[in-house]
Short mmCIF file of C-alpha atoms (C1' of nucleotides) in Angstrom, two decimals:
data_model
loop_
_atom_site.label_atom_id
_atom_site.label_comp_id
_atom_site.label_asym_id
_atom_site.label_seq_id
_atom_site.Cartn_x
_atom_site.Cartn_y
_atom_site.Cartn_z
CA UNK A 1 5.24 -14.07 16.17
CA UNK A 2 5.25 -10.11 14.77
CA UNK A 3 3.80 -9.28 11.30
CA UNK A 4 3.40 -5.92 9.98
CA UNK A 5 2.52 -4.16 6.35
CA UNK A 6 3.54 -0.96 5.65
CA UNK A 7 3.19 0.74 2.09
CA UNK A 8 6.82 2.16 2.31
CA UNK A 9 6.67 4.67 -1.53
CA UNK A 10 9.74 3.69 -3.01
CA UNK A 11 12.17 1.38 -1.31
CA UNK A 12 15.30 3.15 -2.41
CA UNK A 13 13.91 6.54 -1.66
CA UNK A 14 12.91 5.03 1.79
CA UNK A 15 15.41 2.52 2.53
CA UNK A 16 16.93 4.02 5.85
CA UNK A 17 13.78 4.14 7.30
CA UNK A 18 12.69 1.41 6.13
CA UNK A 19 16.18 0.11 8.05
CA UNK A 20 15.50 1.86 11.09
CA UNK A 21 11.96 0.93 11.83
CA UNK A 22 12.88 -2.80 10.86
CA UNK A 23 15.95 -2.77 13.56
CA UNK A 24 13.21 -1.12 16.24
CA UNK A 25 9.56 -2.96 15.87
CA UNK A 26 11.94 -6.38 15.17
CA UNK A 27 8.82 -7.97 13.36
CA UNK A 28 9.20 -11.45 12.42
CA UNK A 29 7.85 -10.34 8.52
CA UNK A 30 6.86 -7.71 6.98
CA UNK A 31 4.72 -6.87 3.91
CA UNK A 32 5.62 -4.06 1.70
CA UNK A 33 3.71 -1.91 -1.08
CA UNK A 34 4.89 0.42 -3.22
CA UNK A 35 7.97 -0.64 -3.78
CA UNK A 36 8.83 1.75 -6.96
CA UNK A 37 11.39 -0.64 -8.09
CA UNK A 38 12.34 -3.76 -10.11
CA UNK A 39 12.39 -7.32 -8.13
CA UNK A 40 16.03 -7.52 -9.22
CA UNK A 41 16.73 -3.45 -7.65
CA UNK A 42 15.47 -4.29 -4.43
CA UNK A 43 17.77 -3.78 -1.14
CA UNK A 44 18.64 -7.85 -0.22
CA UNK A 45 22.06 -6.78 1.54
CA UNK A 46 20.62 -4.08 3.27
CA UNK A 47 17.60 -6.49 4.76
CA UNK A 48 19.69 -9.46 5.19
CA UNK A 49 21.97 -7.76 7.04
CA UNK A 50 19.03 -7.84 9.88
CA UNK A 51 18.47 -11.25 8.89
CA UNK A 52 15.40 -10.76 6.53
CA UNK A 53 15.11 -13.17 3.50
CA UNK A 54 13.28 -11.45 0.33
CA UNK A 55 10.45 -12.70 -2.00
CA UNK A 56 9.75 -9.13 -4.58
CA UNK A 57 7.50 -8.88 -7.22
CA UNK A 58 8.55 -6.02 -8.95
CA UNK A 59 8.86 -4.09 -12.69
CA UNK A 60 10.02 -0.31 -12.23
CA UNK A 61 8.89 2.57 -11.56
CA UNK A 62 5.23 1.76 -10.53
CA UNK A 63 3.69 -0.61 -7.69
CA UNK A 64 5.48 -3.35 -6.90
CA UNK A 65 5.47 -5.14 -3.27
CA UNK A 66 7.30 -7.90 -1.37
CA UNK A 67 7.38 -9.94 1.59
CA UNK A 68 10.08 -9.52 4.14
CA UNK A 69 10.77 -12.58 6.72
CA UNK A 70 13.33 -13.66 9.62
CA UNK A 71 11.46 -16.65 9.68
CA UNK A 72 11.93 -18.34 6.17
CA UNK A 73 9.46 -17.54 2.71
CA UNK A 74 8.50 -20.67 0.80
CA UNK A 75 5.41 -21.46 -1.58
CA UNK A 76 5.87 -17.71 -2.97
CA UNK A 77 2.95 -16.71 -5.70
CA UNK A 78 3.60 -13.52 -8.06
CA UNK A 79 -0.04 -12.53 -9.00
CA UNK A 80 -3.12 -13.58 -8.28
CA UNK A 81 -5.29 -16.30 -9.67
CA UNK A 82 -6.26 -14.52 -12.56
CA UNK A 83 -5.35 -11.28 -12.06
CA UNK A 84 -6.83 -8.73 -14.17
CA UNK A 85 -3.81 -5.84 -16.22
CA UNK A 86 -5.04 -2.15 -16.61
CA UNK A 87 -5.23 -0.93 -19.69
CA UNK A 88 -3.46 2.49 -19.80
CA UNK A 89 -4.98 5.59 -22.35
CA UNK A 90 -3.95 4.57 -26.02
CA UNK A 91 -2.28 1.42 -25.29
CA UNK A 92 -3.56 -1.70 -26.85
CA UNK A 93 -3.59 -4.03 -24.26
CA UNK A 94 -3.79 -4.75 -20.57
CA UNK A 95 -0.66 -4.42 -18.63
CA UNK A 96 -0.48 -6.60 -15.87
CA UNK A 97 1.02 -4.86 -13.11
CA UNK A 98 2.60 -6.09 -9.89
CA UNK A 99 0.37 -5.06 -7.02
CA UNK A 100 0.54 -9.17 -5.05
CA UNK A 101 3.00 -11.60 -3.75
CA UNK A 102 1.79 -14.31 -1.58
CA UNK A 103 4.38 -16.14 0.94
CA UNK A 104 4.09 -18.77 3.59
CA UNK A 105 6.36 -17.50 6.27
CA UNK A 106 6.47 -19.23 10.16
CA UNK A 107 3.92 -21.66 9.03
CA UNK A 108 1.41 -18.30 8.18
CA UNK A 109 0.26 -18.20 4.85
CA UNK A 110 -0.19 -14.05 3.79
CA UNK A 111 -0.45 -11.58 0.27
CA UNK A 112 1.15 -8.59 0.31
CA UNK A 113 -1.49 -6.70 -1.58
CA UNK A 114 -1.83 -3.14 -2.68
CA UNK A 115 -5.00 -2.37 -4.31
CA UNK A 116 -5.51 -0.15 -7.43
CA UNK A 117 -6.39 3.60 -6.51
CA UNK A 118 -9.02 3.95 -8.63
CA UNK A 119 -8.35 7.87 -9.46
CA UNK A 120 -11.71 8.70 -9.96
CA UNK A 121 -15.17 7.50 -9.58
CA UNK A 122 -16.16 6.36 -13.30
CA UNK A 123 -12.26 6.15 -14.35
CA UNK A 124 -11.48 2.91 -16.27
CA UNK A 125 -8.55 2.63 -13.31
CA UNK A 126 -11.89 2.80 -11.12
CA UNK A 127 -13.31 -0.36 -12.85
CA UNK A 128 -9.74 -1.87 -12.76
CA UNK A 129 -9.83 -1.31 -9.18
CA UNK A 130 -13.02 -3.08 -8.74
CA UNK A 131 -12.09 -6.44 -10.75
CA UNK A 132 -8.93 -6.35 -9.27
CA UNK A 133 -10.50 -7.02 -6.11
CA UNK A 134 -12.73 -9.86 -7.47
CA UNK A 135 -9.45 -11.66 -8.41
CA UNK A 136 -8.29 -10.95 -5.07
CA UNK A 137 -11.49 -12.39 -3.64
CA UNK A 138 -11.27 -15.47 -5.64
CA UNK A 139 -7.36 -16.26 -4.85
CA UNK A 140 -8.41 -15.73 -1.05
CA UNK A 141 -10.77 -18.54 -1.70
CA UNK A 142 -8.50 -20.64 -3.59
CA UNK A 143 -5.81 -20.06 -0.29
CA UNK A 144 -8.93 -21.15 2.47
CA UNK A 145 -8.91 -24.31 1.39
CA UNK A 146 -5.84 -24.76 3.55
CA UNK A 147 -6.09 -25.01 7.17
CA UNK A 148 -3.69 -23.07 8.11
CA UNK A 149 -3.22 -19.35 9.63
CA UNK A 150 -4.48 -17.11 6.61
CA UNK A 151 -4.31 -13.24 5.80
CA UNK A 152 -3.81 -10.73 3.07
CA UNK A 153 -2.51 -7.58 4.29
CA UNK A 154 -1.61 -4.41 2.46
CA UNK A 155 -2.62 -1.12 0.98
CA UNK A 156 -6.10 -1.85 0.17
CA UNK A 157 -6.90 2.33 -1.04
CA UNK A 158 -10.69 1.60 0.05
CA UNK A 159 -11.75 3.10 3.89
CA UNK A 160 -13.87 0.58 5.32
CA UNK A 161 -16.69 2.93 7.00
CA UNK A 162 -17.41 6.98 6.94
CA UNK A 163 -15.18 6.73 10.26
CA UNK A 164 -12.11 5.67 8.60
CA UNK A 165 -11.53 8.95 7.17
CA UNK A 166 -11.15 12.39 8.77
CA UNK A 167 -13.80 13.71 7.38
CA UNK A 168 -16.71 11.98 5.44
CA UNK A 169 -17.87 15.55 3.48
CA UNK A 170 -13.90 16.16 2.02
CA UNK A 171 -14.74 12.61 0.19
CA UNK A 172 -17.98 13.48 -1.36
CA UNK A 173 -17.49 11.53 -5.22
CA UNK A 174 -14.07 9.97 -4.39
CA UNK A 175 -12.70 6.84 -4.51
CA UNK A 176 -11.71 4.69 -1.25
CA UNK A 177 -15.60 5.54 0.59
CA UNK A 178 -17.91 4.41 -2.45
CA UNK A 179 -20.37 1.74 -1.65
CA UNK A 180 -18.54 -0.15 -4.72
CA UNK A 181 -15.52 -0.32 -3.04
CA UNK A 182 -16.89 -1.19 0.69
CA UNK A 183 -19.42 -4.07 -1.36
CA UNK A 184 -15.99 -5.17 -2.46
CA UNK A 185 -14.42 -5.58 0.67
CA UNK A 186 -17.20 -7.45 2.30
CA UNK A 187 -17.22 -9.43 -0.33
CA UNK A 188 -13.52 -10.42 0.23
CA UNK A 189 -14.75 -11.13 4.22
CA UNK A 190 -17.58 -13.26 3.22
CA UNK A 191 -14.92 -15.69 1.95
CA UNK A 192 -14.42 -16.38 5.98
CA UNK A 193 -11.85 -13.75 6.88
CA UNK A 194 -12.60 -10.65 9.12
CA UNK A 195 -10.71 -7.95 9.95
CA UNK A 196 -8.23 -7.07 12.16
CA UNK A 197 -8.44 -3.86 13.75
CA UNK A 198 -5.20 -2.42 15.06
CA UNK A 199 -5.28 0.27 18.17
CA UNK A 200 -4.54 4.02 17.55
CA UNK A 201 -1.83 5.27 19.69
CA UNK A 202 -2.99 8.62 19.60
CA UNK A 203 -6.53 9.91 19.17
CA UNK A 204 -9.32 7.92 18.15
CA UNK A 205 -8.90 6.18 14.51
CA UNK A 206 -5.73 4.15 13.44
CA UNK A 207 -5.11 6.27 10.69
CA UNK A 208 -2.38 4.56 8.19
CA UNK A 209 -2.22 7.36 5.69
CA UNK A 210 -1.96 10.92 5.54
CA UNK A 211 -1.42 13.20 2.09
CA UNK A 212 2.07 14.92 2.17
CA UNK A 213 0.30 18.00 1.13
CA UNK A 214 -2.15 20.70 3.25
CA UNK A 215 -0.36 19.36 6.67
CA UNK A 216 -2.39 16.62 6.97
CA UNK A 217 -0.41 14.79 9.06
CA UNK A 218 0.28 17.49 12.02
CA UNK A 219 -3.85 18.07 11.78
CA UNK A 220 -4.38 14.50 12.09
CA UNK A 221 -6.55 14.70 8.65
CA UNK A 222 -5.83 10.67 7.96
CA UNK A 223 -7.54 7.83 6.25
CA UNK A 224 -7.41 4.21 7.87
CA UNK A 225 -6.59 2.52 4.19
CA UNK A 226 -4.02 0.05 5.30
CA UNK A 227 -5.72 -3.55 6.11
CA UNK A 228 -5.22 -6.84 7.68
CA UNK A 229 -7.63 -9.55 7.26
CA UNK A 230 -6.91 -12.59 8.20
CA UNK A 231 -8.68 -16.33 8.43
CA UNK A 232 -10.05 -17.75 12.04
CA UNK A 233 -6.90 -19.65 12.35
CA UNK A 234 -4.95 -16.09 11.83
CA UNK A 235 -7.44 -14.09 14.07
CA UNK A 236 -7.99 -16.31 16.65
CA UNK A 237 -3.68 -15.88 17.35
CA UNK A 238 -3.83 -12.06 17.93
CA UNK A 239 -2.93 -11.10 20.80
CA UNK A 240 -2.58 -6.90 19.64
CA UNK A 241 -2.35 -4.90 16.67
CA UNK A 242 -1.54 -0.90 16.41
CA UNK A 243 -0.76 1.19 14.01
CA UNK A 244 2.74 2.71 14.42
CA UNK A 245 2.30 6.40 13.69
CA UNK A 246 5.65 7.09 14.73
CA UNK A 247 6.82 6.16 11.73
CA UNK A 248 4.72 8.31 9.85
CA UNK A 249 6.41 11.51 11.95
CA UNK A 250 9.24 13.90 10.41
CA UNK A 251 10.54 14.42 6.95
CA UNK A 252 12.06 11.72 4.44
CA UNK A 253 8.72 9.51 5.60
CA UNK A 254 6.01 7.46 3.81
CA UNK A 255 2.79 8.90 3.69
CA UNK A 256 1.56 5.40 4.73
CA UNK A 257 2.65 4.35 8.28
CA UNK A 258 3.12 0.33 9.60
CA UNK A 259 0.17 -1.75 11.24
CA UNK A 260 1.88 -4.27 13.04
CA UNK A 261 -0.28 -7.54 14.30
CA UNK A 262 1.35 -9.48 17.21
CA UNK A 263 0.12 -13.64 17.16
CA UNK A 264 0.32 -16.04 19.47
CA UNK A 265 1.00 -19.31 17.66
"C1'" DA B 1 -3.88 26.53 -3.81
"C1'" DT B 2 -3.61 20.97 -7.52
"C1'" DG B 3 -0.20 23.68 -1.12
"C1'" DT B 4 3.72 17.08 -1.76
"C1'" DC B 5 6.58 13.44 -2.85
"C1'" DA B 6 9.08 10.20 -6.02
"C1'" DC B 7 10.21 8.31 -10.60
"C1'" DA B 8 11.88 8.44 -15.32
"C1'" DC B 9 13.94 10.78 -19.28
"C1'" DC B 10 13.28 12.85 -25.50
"C1'" DT B 11 17.31 15.20 -17.70
"C1'" DT B 12 19.21 20.34 -14.58
"C1'" DG B 13 12.32 20.86 -16.10
"C1'" DT B 14 8.49 18.25 -17.09
"C1'" DG B 15 5.02 14.25 -17.24
"C1'" DT B 16 2.42 10.92 -14.48
"C1'" DG B 17 1.04 9.20 -10.63
"C1'" DA B 18 -0.39 9.26 -5.79
#
DNA sequence: ATGTCACACCTTGTGTGA
């Protein structure tokens, strides 16, 4: 069974690339992030022609997550347990954002997640990021009560170690590399999850994201922020895992590239 | 060079977010 995760940065803009990649990589399940479309606007017919069913959680312009599966989609859950919302500048209330969807596909329980970016250390969005990760942890604890393969896959917007960014000096004072963010990742793992570390198809570090600007991809100045955490039933079944950097090449790509996990179940 | 994308709209530029 092949499972993958990919932040597509707009499913509308990325549809040709998405269809192309699904045809080439042939994952059984794809966890998608940054749909940037409403759930009912997801191109279900186009991916349906390739044999995929869709469970989507999206509201429009921002965020949005989905699970695409050729092996069934059951027990769909939209949103985390006690998920916090974000209170935008000038807004009276917090608004929940579509950043997490859970589903069971082919006997594997999984969540597709898009962790808040944080914007800047000290920004309200950064506090929101940490609170959101708490809710993810609580959801994982709940899910781990069932004895079955379980994984959280997605764009975590955190580099687990200094080696997971192209130049740690360039990230001084930035989000994605702070102790608090890494502690939140560690707390998630302590619930009973371990990271599946993918192979790089080129270079040393399997980066999953390269900024569109400043020739970051040609210079391989990337970050490893798209991660897979699984319980023992999941990680024990991993036969292979790699980052498909080919999908980042050329024009009209996402700034992220897919992470693929092959399981022997 | 805050150098690129993508989206929405009070839309053919501008603001917002990443």
